Coordinates of C-alpha atoms and ligand atoms in Angstrom, one line a residue:
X1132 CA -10.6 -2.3 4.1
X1133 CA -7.9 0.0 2.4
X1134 CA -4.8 0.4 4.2
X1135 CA -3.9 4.2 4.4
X1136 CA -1.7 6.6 6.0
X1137 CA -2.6 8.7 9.0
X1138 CA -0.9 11.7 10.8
X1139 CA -1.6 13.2 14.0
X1140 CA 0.7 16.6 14.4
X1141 CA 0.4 19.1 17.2
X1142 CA 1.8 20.6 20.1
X1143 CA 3.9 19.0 22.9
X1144 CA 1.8 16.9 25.4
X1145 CA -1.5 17.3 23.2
X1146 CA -1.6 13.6 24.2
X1147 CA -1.1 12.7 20.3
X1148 CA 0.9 9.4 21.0
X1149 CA -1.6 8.3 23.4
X1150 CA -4.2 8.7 20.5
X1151 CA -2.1 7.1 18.1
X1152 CA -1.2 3.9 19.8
X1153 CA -5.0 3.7 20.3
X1154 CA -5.9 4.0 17.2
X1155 CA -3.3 1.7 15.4
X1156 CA -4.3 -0.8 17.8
X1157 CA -8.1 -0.8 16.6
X1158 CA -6.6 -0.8 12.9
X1159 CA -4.2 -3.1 13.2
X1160 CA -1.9 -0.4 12.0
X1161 CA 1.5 -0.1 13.0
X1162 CA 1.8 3.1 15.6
X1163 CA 5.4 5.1 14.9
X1164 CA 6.3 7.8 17.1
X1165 CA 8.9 10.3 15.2
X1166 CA 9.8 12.2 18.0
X1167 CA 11.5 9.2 19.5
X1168 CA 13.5 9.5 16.5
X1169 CA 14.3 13.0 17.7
X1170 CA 14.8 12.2 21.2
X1171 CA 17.2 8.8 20.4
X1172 CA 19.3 11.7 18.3
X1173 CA 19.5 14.0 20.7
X1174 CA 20.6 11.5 24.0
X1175 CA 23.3 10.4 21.4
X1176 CA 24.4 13.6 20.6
X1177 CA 24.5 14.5 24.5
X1178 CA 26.4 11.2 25.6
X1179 CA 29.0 12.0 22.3
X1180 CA 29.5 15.8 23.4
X1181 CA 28.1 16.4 20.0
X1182 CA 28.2 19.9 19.2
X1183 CA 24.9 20.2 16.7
X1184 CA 25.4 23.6 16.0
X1185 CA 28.8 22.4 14.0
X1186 CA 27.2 20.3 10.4
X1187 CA 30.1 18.5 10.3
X1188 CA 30.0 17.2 13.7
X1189 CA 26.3 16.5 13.1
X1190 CA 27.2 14.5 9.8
X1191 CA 29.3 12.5 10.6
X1192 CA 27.4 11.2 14.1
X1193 CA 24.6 11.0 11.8
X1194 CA 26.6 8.1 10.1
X1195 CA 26.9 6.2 13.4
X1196 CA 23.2 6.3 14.5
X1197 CA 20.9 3.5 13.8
X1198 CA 17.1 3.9 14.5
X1199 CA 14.9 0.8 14.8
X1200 CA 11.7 0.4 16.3
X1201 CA 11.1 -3.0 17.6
X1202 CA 7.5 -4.2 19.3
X1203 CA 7.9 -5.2 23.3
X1204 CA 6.1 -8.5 23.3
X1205 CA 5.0 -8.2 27.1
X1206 CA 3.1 -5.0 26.7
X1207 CA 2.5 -5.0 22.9
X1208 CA 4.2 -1.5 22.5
X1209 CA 6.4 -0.7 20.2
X1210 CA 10.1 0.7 21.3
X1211 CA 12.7 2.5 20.5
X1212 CA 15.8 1.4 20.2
X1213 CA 19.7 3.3 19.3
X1214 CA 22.5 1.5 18.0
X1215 CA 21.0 -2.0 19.6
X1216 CA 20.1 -0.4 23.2
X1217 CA 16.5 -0.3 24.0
X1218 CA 15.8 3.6 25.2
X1219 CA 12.6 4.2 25.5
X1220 CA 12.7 4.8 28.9
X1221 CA 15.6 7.2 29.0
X1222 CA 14.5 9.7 26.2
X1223 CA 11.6 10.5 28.1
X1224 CA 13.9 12.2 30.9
X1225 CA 13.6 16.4 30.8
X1226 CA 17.0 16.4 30.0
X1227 CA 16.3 15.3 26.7
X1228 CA 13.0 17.7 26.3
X1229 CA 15.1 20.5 27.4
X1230 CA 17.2 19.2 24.2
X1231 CA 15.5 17.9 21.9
X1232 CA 13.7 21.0 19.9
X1233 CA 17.0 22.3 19.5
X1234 CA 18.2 19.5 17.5
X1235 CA 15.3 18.8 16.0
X1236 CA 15.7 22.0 14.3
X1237 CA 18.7 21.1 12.7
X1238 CA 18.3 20.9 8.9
X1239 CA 20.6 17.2 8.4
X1240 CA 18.7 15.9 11.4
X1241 CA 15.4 16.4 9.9
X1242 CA 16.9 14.9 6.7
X1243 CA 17.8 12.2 8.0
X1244 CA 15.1 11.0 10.4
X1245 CA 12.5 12.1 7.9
X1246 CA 14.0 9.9 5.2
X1247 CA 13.4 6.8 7.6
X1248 CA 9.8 7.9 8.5
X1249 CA 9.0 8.0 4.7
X1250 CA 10.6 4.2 4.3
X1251 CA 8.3 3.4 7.0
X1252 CA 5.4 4.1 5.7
X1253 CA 6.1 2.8 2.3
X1254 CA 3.6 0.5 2.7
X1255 CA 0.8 2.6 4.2
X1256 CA -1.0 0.8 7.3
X1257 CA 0.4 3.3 9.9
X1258 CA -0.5 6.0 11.9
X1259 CA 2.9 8.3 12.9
X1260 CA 2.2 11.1 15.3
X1261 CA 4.5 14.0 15.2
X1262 CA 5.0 17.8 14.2
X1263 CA 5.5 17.6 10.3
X1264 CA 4.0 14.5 9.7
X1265 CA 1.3 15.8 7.8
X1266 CA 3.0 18.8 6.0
X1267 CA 6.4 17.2 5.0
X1268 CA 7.0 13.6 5.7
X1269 CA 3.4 12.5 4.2
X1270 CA 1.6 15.5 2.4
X1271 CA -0.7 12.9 0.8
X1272 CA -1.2 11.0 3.5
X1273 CA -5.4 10.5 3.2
X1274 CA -6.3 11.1 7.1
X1275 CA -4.4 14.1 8.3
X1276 CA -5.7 15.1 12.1
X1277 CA -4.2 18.4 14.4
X1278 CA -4.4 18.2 18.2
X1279 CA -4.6 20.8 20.3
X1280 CA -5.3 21.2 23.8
X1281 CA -5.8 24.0 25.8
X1282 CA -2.4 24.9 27.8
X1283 CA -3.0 24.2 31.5
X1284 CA -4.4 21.1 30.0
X1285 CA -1.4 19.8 28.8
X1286 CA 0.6 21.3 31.7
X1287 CA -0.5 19.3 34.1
X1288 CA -0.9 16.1 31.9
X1289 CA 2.7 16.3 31.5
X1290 CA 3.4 17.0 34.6
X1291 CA 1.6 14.1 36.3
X1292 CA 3.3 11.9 33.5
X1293 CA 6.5 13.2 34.8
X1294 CA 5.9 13.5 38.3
X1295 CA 5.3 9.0 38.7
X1296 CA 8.7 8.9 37.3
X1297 CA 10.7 11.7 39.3
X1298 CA 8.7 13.4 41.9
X1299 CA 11.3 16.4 42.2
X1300 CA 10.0 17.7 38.9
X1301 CA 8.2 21.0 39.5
X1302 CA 4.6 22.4 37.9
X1303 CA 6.8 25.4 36.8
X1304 CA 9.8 24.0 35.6
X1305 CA 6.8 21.3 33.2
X1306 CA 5.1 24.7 32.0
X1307 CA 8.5 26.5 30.7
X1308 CA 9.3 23.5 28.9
X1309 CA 6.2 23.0 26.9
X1310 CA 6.2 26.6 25.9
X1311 CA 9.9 27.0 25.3
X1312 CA 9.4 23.6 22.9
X1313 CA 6.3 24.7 20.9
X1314 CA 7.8 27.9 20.6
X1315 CA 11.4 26.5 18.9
X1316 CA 8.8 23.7 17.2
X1317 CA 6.5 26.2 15.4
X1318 CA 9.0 29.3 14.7
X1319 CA 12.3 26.4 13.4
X1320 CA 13.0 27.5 9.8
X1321 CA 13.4 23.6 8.2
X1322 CA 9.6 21.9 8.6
X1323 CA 8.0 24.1 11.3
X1324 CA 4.9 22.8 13.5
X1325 CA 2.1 24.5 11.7
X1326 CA -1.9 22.7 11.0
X1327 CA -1.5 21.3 7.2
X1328 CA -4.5 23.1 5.1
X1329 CA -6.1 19.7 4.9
X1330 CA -6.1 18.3 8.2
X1331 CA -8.6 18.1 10.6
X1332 CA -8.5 19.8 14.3
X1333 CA -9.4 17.6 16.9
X1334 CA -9.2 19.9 20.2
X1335 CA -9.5 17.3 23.4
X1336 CA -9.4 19.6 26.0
X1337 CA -12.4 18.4 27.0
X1338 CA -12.9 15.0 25.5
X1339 CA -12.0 11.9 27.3
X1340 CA -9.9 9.1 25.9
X1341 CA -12.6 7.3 24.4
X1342 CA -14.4 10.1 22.8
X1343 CA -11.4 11.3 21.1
X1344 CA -10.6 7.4 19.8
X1345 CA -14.3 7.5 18.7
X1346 CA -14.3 10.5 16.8
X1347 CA -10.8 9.6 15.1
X1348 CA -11.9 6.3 14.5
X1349 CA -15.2 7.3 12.4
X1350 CA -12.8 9.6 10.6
X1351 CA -10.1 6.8 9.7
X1352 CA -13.2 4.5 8.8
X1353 CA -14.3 7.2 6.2
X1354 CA -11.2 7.2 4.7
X1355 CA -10.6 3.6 4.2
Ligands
DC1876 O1 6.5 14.3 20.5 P1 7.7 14.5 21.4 O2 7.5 15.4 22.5 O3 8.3 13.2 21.8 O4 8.8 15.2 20.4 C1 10.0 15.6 20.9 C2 10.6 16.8 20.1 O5 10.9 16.4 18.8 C3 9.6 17.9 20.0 O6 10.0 19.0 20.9 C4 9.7 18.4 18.6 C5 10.5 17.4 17.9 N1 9.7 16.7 16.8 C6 9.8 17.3 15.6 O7 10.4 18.3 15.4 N2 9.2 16.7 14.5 C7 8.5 15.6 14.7 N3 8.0 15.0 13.6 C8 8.4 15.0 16.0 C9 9.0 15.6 17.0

């Protein structure tokens, strides 16, 4: 079968990466997440008092920032890793999504990270989940899908996502989060969140895991 390109955009906590490791797994596609990307920028700008409102700041820390994604042979996942340091774990922290849509708005940022997202997919046979994936990074990508979710639906998934890590993190604090992200995400003026005119909308609010992998799977199959 054909090896092709497929995007999943949509809003934060749509459960989009859990998707798309599912389905590059049944592929045998490679699964990249581009908001690590984001978040690996954004906990270097934080621990180098990076002020990312200042381009030449931003420039030149964008010089000392390599991205790599490398797969974790004990749980088959792949990981993503800043200037040789694994930190997977430590960009999922809220004080890097209280972050992280602020830098992501920044115009060299997006240059930058979406210049390593297009090398990546040079030769097709991935499936890269993010907010402009299907617009700008890979407008000819052949399957193109838009999650959505209804918003208490993705509140509390967060949330309980958040809560097994640090159980101090509150329902409200998960809720302004999400909404103060998709609002920077979708109103940003480089590459904002919006549905690409050719992508499909998969709404899971009421699917299960394995009825959203179905249905995303028959569509991938199509395509191939
Ligand atoms: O998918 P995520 O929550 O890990 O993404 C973190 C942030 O990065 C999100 O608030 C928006 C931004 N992002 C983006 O602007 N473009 C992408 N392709 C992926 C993420």
């Amino acid at each position: 079968m054909e090896k092709i390109i497929i995007t999943i955009d949509g809003w934060s906590s749509c459960g989009k990466s859990t998707l798309a490791k599912q389905l590059a797994k049944e592929l045998h596609f490679v699964y990249i997440d581009s908001g690590a990307m984001y978040r690996a920028i954004t906990l270097y700008f934080l621990r180098h008092h990076v002020d990312w409102e200042d381009v030449n700041a931003v420039d030149a820390a964008l010089k000392d920032i390599k991205l790599e994604f490398a797969t974790n042979h004990k749980n088959g996942q792949t990981e993503m890793w800043l200037n040789g340091e694994n930190v997977e774990y430590v960009i999922r922290d809220l004080v890097i999504a209280e972050k992280v849509s602020e830098v992501a708005a920044v115009k060299d940022v997006r240059t930058f990270a979406v210049a390593r997202q297009q090398e990546m997919g040079k030769h097709k046979g991935i499936v890269m989940d993010g907010r402009d994936i299907g617009t700008t990074v890979f407008p000819n990508a052949e399957l193109k899908i838009f999650m959505t979710a209804d918003e208490d639906v993705r509140v509390r998934r967060r949330f309980k996502e958040l809560y097994e890590k640090n159980p101090n993190v509150t329902l409200e604090e998960v809720k302004a989060n999400l909404a103060h992200r998709d609002y920077i995400d979708s109103h940003r003026e480089v590459s904002p969140l919006r549905q690409a005119e050719d992508a499909i909308v998969l709404d899971n609010s009421h699917l299960t895991m394995k009825e959203q992998l179905e249905i995303a799977k028959k569509w991938a199959r199509e395509r191939m």
